[in-house]
Coordinates of C-alpha atoms in Angstrom, one line a residue:
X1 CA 0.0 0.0 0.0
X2 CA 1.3 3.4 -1.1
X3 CA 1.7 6.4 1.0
X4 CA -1.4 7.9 -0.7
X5 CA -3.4 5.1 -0.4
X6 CA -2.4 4.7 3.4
X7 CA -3.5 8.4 4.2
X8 CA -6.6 7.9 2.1
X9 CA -7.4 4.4 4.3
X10 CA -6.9 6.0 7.3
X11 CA -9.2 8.8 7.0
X12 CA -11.6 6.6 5.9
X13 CA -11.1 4.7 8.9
X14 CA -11.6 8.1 11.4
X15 CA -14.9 8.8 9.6
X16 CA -16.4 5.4 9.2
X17 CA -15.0 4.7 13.1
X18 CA -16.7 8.2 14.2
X19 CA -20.3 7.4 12.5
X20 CA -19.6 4.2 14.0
X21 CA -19.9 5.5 17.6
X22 CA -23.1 7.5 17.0
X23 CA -24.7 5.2 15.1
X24 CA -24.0 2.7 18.6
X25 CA -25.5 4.9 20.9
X26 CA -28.3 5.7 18.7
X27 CA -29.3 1.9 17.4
X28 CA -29.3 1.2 21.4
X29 CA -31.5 3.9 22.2
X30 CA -33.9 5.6 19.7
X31 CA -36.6 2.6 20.1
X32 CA -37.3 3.7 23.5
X33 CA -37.0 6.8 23.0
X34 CA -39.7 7.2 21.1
X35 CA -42.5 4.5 22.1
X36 CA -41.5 5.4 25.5
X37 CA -40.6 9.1 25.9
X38 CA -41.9 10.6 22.8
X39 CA -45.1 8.3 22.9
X40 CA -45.4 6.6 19.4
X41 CA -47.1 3.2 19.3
X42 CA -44.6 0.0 18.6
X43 CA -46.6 -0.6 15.9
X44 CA -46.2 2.6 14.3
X45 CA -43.0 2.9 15.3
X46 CA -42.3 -0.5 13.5
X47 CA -44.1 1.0 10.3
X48 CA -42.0 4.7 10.7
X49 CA -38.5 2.5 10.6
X50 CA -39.6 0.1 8.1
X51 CA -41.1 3.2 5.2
X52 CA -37.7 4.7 6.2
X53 CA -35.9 1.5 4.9
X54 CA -38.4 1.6 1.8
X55 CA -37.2 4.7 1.4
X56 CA -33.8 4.1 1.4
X57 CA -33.9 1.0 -0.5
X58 CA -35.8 3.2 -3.4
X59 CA -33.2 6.0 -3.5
X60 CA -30.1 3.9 -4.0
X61 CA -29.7 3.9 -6.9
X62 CA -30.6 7.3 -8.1
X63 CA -28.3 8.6 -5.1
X64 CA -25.6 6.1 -6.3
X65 CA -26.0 7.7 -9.9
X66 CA -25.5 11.5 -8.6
X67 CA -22.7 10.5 -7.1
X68 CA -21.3 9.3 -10.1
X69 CA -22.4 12.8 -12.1
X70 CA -21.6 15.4 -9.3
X71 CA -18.3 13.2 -7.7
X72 CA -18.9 10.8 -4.8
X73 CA -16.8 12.6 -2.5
X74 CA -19.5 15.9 -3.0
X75 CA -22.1 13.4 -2.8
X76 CA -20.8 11.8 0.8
X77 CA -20.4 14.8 2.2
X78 CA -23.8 15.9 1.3
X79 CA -25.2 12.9 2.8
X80 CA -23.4 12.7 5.6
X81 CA -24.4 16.7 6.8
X82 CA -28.3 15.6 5.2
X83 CA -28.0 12.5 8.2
X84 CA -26.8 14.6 10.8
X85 CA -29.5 17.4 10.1
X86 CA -32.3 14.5 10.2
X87 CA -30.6 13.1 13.4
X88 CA -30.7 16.8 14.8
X89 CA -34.2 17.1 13.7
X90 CA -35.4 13.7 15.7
X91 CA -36.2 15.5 19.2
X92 CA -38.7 17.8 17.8
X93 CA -40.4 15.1 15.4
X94 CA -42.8 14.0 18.1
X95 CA -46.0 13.3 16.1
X96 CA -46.0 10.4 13.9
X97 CA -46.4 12.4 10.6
X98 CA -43.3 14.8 11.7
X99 CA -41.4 11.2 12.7
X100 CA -42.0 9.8 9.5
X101 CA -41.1 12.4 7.4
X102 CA -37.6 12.5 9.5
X103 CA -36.9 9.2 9.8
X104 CA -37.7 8.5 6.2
X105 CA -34.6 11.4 5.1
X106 CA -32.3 9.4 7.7
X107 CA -33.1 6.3 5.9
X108 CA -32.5 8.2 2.3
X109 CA -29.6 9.6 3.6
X110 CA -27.8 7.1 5.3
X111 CA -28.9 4.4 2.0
X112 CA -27.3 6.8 -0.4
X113 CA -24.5 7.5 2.1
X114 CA -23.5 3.9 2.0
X115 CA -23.2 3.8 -2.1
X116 CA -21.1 7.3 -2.0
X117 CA -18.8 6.0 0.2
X118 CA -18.1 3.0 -1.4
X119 CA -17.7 4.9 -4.9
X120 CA -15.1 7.3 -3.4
X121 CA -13.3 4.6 -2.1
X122 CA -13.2 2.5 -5.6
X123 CA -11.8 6.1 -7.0
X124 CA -9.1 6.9 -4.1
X125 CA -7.8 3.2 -3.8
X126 CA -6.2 1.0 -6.4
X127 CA -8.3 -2.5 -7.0
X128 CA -6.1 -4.6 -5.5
X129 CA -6.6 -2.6 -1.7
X130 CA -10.1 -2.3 -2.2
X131 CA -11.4 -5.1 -0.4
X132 CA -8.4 -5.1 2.3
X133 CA -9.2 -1.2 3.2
X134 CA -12.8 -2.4 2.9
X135 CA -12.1 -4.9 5.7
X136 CA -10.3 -2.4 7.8
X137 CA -13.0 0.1 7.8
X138 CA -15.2 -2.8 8.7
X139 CA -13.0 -3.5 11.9
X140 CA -13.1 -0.1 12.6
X141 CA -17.2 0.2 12.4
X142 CA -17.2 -2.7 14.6
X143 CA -15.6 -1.2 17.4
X144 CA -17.3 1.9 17.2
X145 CA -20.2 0.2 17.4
X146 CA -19.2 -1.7 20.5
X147 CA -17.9 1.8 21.9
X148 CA -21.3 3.7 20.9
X149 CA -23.3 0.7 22.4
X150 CA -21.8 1.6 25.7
X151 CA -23.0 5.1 25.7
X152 CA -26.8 4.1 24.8
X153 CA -26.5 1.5 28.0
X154 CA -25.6 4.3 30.1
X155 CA -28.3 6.4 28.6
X156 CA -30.6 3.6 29.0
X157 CA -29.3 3.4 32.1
X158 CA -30.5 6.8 33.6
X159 CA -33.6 6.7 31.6
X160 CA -34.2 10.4 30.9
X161 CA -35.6 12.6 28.1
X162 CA -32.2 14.7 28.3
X163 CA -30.1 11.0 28.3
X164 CA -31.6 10.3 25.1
X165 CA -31.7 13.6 23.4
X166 CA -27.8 13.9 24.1
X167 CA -27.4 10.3 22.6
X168 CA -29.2 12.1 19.2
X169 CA -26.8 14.9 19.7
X170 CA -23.9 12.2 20.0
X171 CA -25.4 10.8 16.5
X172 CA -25.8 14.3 14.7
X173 CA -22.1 15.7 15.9
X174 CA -20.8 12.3 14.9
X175 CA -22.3 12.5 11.3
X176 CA -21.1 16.3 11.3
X177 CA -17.1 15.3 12.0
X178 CA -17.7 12.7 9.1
X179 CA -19.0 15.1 6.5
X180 CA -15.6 17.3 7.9
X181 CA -13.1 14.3 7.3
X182 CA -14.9 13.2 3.7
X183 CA -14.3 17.1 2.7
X184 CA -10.8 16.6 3.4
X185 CA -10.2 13.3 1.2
X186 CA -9.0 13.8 -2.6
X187 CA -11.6 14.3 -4.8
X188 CA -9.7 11.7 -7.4
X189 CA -9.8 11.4 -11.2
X190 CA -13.3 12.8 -12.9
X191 CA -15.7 10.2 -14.0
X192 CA -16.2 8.9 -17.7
X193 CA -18.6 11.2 -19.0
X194 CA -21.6 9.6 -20.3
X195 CA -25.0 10.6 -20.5
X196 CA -27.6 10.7 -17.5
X197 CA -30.1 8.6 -19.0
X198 CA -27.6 6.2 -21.1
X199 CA -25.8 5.3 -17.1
X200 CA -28.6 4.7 -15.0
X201 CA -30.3 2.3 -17.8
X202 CA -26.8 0.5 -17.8
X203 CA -27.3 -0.6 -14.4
X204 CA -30.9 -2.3 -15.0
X205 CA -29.7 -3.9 -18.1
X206 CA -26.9 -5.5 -16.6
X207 CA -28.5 -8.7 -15.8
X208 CA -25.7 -10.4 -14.3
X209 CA -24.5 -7.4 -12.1
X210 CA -28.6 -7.7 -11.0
X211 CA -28.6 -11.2 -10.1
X212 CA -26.0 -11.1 -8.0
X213 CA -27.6 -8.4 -6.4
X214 CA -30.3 -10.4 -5.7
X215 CA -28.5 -13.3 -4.0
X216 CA -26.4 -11.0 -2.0
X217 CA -29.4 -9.6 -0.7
X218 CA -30.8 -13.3 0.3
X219 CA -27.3 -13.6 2.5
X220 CA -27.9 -10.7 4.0
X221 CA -30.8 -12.1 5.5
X222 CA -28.7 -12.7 8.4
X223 CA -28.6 -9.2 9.1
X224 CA -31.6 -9.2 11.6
X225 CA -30.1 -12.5 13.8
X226 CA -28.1 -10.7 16.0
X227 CA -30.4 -7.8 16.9
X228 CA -33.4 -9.9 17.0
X229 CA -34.1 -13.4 16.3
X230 CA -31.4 -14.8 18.4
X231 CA -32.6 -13.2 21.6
X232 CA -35.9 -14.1 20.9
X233 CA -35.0 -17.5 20.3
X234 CA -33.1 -18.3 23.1
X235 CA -35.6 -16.8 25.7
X236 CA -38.7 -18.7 23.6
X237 CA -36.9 -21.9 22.4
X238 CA -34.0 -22.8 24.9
X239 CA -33.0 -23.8 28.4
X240 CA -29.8 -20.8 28.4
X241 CA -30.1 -17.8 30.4
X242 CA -31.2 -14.7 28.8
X243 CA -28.1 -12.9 28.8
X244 CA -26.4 -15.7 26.1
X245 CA -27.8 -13.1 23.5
X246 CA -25.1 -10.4 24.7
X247 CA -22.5 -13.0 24.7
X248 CA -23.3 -14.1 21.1
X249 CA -22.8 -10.0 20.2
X250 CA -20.2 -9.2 21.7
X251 CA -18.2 -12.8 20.2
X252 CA -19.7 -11.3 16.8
X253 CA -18.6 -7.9 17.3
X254 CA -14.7 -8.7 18.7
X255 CA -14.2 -11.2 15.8
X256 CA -14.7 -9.2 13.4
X257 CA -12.6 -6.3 14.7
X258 CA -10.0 -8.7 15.3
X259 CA -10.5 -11.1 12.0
X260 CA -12.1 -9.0 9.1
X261 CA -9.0 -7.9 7.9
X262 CA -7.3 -11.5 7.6
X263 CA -10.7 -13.5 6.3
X264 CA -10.3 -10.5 4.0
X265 CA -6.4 -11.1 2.9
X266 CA -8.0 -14.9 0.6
X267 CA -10.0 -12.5 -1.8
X268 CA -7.7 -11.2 -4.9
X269 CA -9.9 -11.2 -7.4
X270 CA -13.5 -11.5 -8.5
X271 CA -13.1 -15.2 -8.7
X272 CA -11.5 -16.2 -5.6
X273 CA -14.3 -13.7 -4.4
X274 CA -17.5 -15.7 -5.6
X275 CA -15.3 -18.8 -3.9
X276 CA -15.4 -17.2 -1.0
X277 CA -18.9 -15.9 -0.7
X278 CA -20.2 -19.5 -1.7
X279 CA -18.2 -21.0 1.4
X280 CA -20.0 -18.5 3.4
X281 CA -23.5 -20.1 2.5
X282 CA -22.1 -23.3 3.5
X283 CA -20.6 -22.0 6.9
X284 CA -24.0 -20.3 7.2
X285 CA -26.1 -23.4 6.7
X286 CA -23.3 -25.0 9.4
X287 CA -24.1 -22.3 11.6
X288 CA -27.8 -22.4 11.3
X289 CA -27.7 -26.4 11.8
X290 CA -25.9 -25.9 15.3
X291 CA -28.6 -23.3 15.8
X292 CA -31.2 -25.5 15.5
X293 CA -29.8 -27.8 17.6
X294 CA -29.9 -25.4 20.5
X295 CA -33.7 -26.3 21.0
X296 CA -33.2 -29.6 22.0
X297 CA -29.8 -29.7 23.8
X298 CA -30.7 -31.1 27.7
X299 CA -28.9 -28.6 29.9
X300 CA -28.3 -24.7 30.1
X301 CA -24.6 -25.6 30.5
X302 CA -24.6 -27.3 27.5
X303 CA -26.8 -25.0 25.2
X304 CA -24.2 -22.0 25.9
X305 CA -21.6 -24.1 24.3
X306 CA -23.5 -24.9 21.2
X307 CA -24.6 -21.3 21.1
X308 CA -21.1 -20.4 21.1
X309 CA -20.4 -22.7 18.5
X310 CA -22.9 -21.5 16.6
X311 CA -22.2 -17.5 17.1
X312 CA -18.1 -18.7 16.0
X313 CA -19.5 -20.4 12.3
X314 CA -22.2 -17.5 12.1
X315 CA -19.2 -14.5 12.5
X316 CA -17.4 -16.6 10.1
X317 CA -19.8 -16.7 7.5
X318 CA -20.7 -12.9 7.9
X319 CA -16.8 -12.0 7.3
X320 CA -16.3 -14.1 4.3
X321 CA -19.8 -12.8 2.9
X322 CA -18.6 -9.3 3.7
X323 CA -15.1 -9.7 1.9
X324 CA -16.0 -11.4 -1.4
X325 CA -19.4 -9.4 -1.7
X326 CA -16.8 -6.3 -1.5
X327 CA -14.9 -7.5 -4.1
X328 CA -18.0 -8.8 -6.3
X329 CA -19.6 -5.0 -6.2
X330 CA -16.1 -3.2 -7.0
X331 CA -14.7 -5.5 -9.7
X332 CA -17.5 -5.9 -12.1
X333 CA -19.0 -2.5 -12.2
X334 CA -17.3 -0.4 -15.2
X335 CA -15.5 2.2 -14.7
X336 CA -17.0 5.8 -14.5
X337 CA -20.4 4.1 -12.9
X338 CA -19.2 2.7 -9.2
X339 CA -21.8 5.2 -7.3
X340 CA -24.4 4.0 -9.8
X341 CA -23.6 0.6 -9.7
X342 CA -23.0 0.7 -5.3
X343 CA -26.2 2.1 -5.0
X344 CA -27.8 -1.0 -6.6
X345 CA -25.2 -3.8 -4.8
X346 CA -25.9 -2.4 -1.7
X347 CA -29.8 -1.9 -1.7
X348 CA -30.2 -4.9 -0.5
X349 CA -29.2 -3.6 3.1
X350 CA -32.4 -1.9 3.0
X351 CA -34.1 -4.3 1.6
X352 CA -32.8 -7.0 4.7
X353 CA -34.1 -4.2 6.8
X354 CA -37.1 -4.4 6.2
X355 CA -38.3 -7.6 5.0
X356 CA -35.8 -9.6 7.2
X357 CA -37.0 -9.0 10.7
X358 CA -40.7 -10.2 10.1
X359 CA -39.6 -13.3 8.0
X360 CA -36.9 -14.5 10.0
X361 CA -38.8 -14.3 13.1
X362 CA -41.6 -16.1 11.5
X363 CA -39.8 -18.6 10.4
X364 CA -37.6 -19.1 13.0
X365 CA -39.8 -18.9 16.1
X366 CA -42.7 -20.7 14.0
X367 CA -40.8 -23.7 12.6
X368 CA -38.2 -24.3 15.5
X369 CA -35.5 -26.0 14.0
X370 CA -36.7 -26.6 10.6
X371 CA -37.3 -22.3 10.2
X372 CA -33.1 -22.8 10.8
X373 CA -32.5 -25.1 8.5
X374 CA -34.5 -23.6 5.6
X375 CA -32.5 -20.2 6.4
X376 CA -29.9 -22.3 6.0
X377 CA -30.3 -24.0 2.7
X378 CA -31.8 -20.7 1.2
X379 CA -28.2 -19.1 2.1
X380 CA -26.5 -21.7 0.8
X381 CA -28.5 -22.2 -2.3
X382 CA -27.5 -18.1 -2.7
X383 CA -23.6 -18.5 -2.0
X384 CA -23.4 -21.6 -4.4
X385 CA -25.7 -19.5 -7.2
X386 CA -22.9 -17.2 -6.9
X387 CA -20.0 -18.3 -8.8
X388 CA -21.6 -19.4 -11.9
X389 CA -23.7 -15.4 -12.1
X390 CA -20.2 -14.2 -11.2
X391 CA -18.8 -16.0 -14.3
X392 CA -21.9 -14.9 -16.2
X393 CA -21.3 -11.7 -14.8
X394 CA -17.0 -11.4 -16.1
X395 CA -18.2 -12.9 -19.5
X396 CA -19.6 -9.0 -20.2
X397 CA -16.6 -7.4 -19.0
X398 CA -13.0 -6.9 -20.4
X399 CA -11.4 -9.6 -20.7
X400 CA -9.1 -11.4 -17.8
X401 CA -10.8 -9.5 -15.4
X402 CA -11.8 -13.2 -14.0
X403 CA -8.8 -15.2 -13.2
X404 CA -9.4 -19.1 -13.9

C-alpha cells in the first residue's frame, strides 16, 4: 500500500470509526426513546422504521448515480451533513407524521450514504486494496459500534428525556465530523462522461450485475439474527439464560474487529471472491444447523456451548460474505459508474431491513428448527448460485478481469 493510499485508508477509517460510535449509541436507544418518551405506538413505530428503509432502498440507486455525475466525495459529504440534520431534527419530530417524514430522510440519507462511500473509495484506492481497506473500515465500524453501544446503555441506564436527546446529539455531531473528514479526502480522477439517462439504464440492463444483487441480498438475511431473532430465540426456544444473547454480540462484534482484515487477505480477485462468498452459505447453513440444535440440547450448560459454536461459524460466514461481496460490487462494475452501480449492490441492506425481521422471526420462532435449516439452505443455495452469475457476470466485461 502506497503512502497515498495509506493516508486515504486512514481517513476513511476516522470517519467510518466516528459514524460508528453515534450510530452505537443511537441503534441502542432511539426505540425507546420514542415509544416510551416521545409516545409513538410500537406498531407505528415499526411501520415509521420500516417506510424509512423503503425509502432508502428506493433511492439507492438514483443517489448512487448523482454520485457518479456530481463526484462521490460531494455526494458523501452531502449525505453525511443531510444525516446529521435528520438526526438533529429527531427531538422535535414527536407526532407520527413529523417522525415519518424525518426518519424516512435518515433512511434516504444514510442508504445513499452507503453507495457514495463506497464509490469514493473505488476512486481513491487502487483495485487490488479495495477489499483489504474495505475490511479495515469494517474492523473499525465494529468497534465503534461496541464503543457507541456503551454510551446508549448508560443512557438507558439513567432513563431520561435529556439521556436520550444527548445520545441524538452524539449521532448528529458524529455524522457532522464525518462530512468534515470526507471534505478533506482527494476528490480523485473525474468520471467517464456519459450521459444521464444512457448510465442509470446500464445498471438495469446489466443482468448479471442484477442477479447477483439479488443473491447477496438473500445472505444478508442474516442481518436481523443478531439484533433480533437470536434473543428471541433463546428466551422462547432454549434452556440458556437470557443474557447468552449479549454474549453471542459481543463474540460477533470482537471477531470481526480482530479477524475481518485477515478473512479479507483470501479474496484477490472477483473469482476467488465468488469462492469465497459460496463458502460462506455453507458456513451459514453449518451455523444455522448448530442453531437449530440449540432447541433440544438437555442442559443450560450445554446449550451455551453450542450457542457459542454457533455465534463462531455465524461470525465466520458474515466475514467471508462481507469480503468477497466487496470484491464482487467493485470488480464488475465499469468504470466511471461505481456510485451507480453501489447504490444497486448495496440496496439490499435496506431491503434486509425491512423484510428480514418479520420473515426470519416467522420462520424461525414458527418452525423451530426446521425455520433454521430452511434459512440455512436458502443461504447456501445463494452462495453456491454465486459463482456461476459471477462468471456470467465477467463474461460481459473486459477480458481477464476473472482469473481461472
Amino acid at each position: 500500500m502506497n503512502a497515498d493510499t495509506a493516508r486515504v485508508a486512514t481517513t476513511l477509517a476516522r470517519t467510518h470509526l466516528v459514524n460508528a460510535i453515534g450510530d452505537g449509541a443511537f441503534y441502542v436507544t432511539f426505540a425507546l426513546y420514542f415509544t416510551h418518551v416521545v409516545g409513538l405506538s410500537a406498531t407505528r413505530f415499526g411501520l415509521g422504521v420500516s417506510l424509512a428503509w423503503g425509502a432508502g432502498f428506493l433511492a439507492s440507486m438514483p443517489l448512487g448515480h448523482l454520485a457518479d455525475r456530481i463526484g462521490p466525495r460531494r455526494a458523501a459529504v452531502a449525505l453525511a451533513a443531510g444525516t446529521a440534520v435528520a438526526v438533529a431534527v429527531l427531538p422535535v419530530a414527536r407526532g407520527f407524521p413529523a417522525f415519518l417524514v424525518v426518519i424516512c430522510a435518515y433512511g434516504v440519507c444514510q442508504s445513499g450514504l452507503i453507495a457514495a462511500r463506497q464509490a469514493l473509495l473505488t476512486r481513491l484506492v487502487e483495485p487490488a486494496e479495495r477489499t483489504r481497506v474495505r475490511a479495515r473500515l469494517q474492523s473499525r465500524i465494529n468497534g465503534g459500534l461496541a464503543l457507541g453501544s456503551v454510551v446508549g446503555a448508560i443512557a438507558l441506564a439513567l432513563d431520561t428525556r435529556a439521556a436520550y436527546v444527548t445520545v441524538l446529539a452524539l449521532d448528529a455531531v458524529a455524522f457532522g465530523i464525518a462530512a468534515l473528514l470526507l471534505s478533506r479526502l482527494p476528490s480523485g480522477t473525474a468520471p467517464t462522461p456519459v450521459a444521464g439517462g444512457e448510465r442509470a439504464l446500464t445498471v438495469l440492463r446489466d443482468r448479471p450485475y442484477a442477479v447477483l444483487t439479488l443473491l447477496n441480498a438473500v445472505m444478508l438475511l442474516y442481518m436481523p439474527l443478531l439484533s433480533l431473532v437470536i434473543p428471541l430465540w433463546i428466551v422462547a426456544a432454549t434452556e440458556a439464560p437470557t443474557w447468552m444473547a449479549a454474549v453471542v454480540l459481543a463474540l460477533n462484534t470482537v471477531s470481526v474487529m480482530l479477524w475481518q482484515m485477515r478473512v479479507a487477505r483470501r479474496v484477490t480477485d472477483v473469482s476467488s471472491a465468488a469462492r469465497t462468498v459460496r463458502t460462506a452459505g455453507l458456513v451459514m447453513l453449518g451455523a444455522c444447523a448448530v442453531f437449530a440444535v440449540t432447541g433440544s440440547t438437555p442442559s443450560p450448560g450445554l446449550t451455551c456451548v453450542v450457542l457459542v459454536v454457533a455465534g463462531l461459524l455465524q461470525v465466520l460466514a458474515e466475514m467471508l460474505q462481507a469480503a468477497g461481496s466487496w470484491e464482487l460490487s467493485f470488480g464488475l462494475a465499469p468504470a466511471g459508474r461505481h456510485g451507480l452501480y453501489q447504490g444497486m449492490y448495496n440496496s439490499g441492506i435496506p431491503l434486509a431491513r425491512i423484510l428480514g425481521p418479520a420473515a426470519l422471526t416467522g420462520l424461525i420462532l414458527g418452525y423451530g428448527a426446521t425455520g433454521w435449516l430452511i434459512l440455512g439452505v436458502l443461504i447456501a443455495v445463494a452462495g453456491l448460485a454465486t459463482v456461476p452469475v459471477t462468471r456470467w457476470a465477467a463474461r460481459r466485461r473486459p477480458v481477464g478481469i476473472l482469473a481461472e
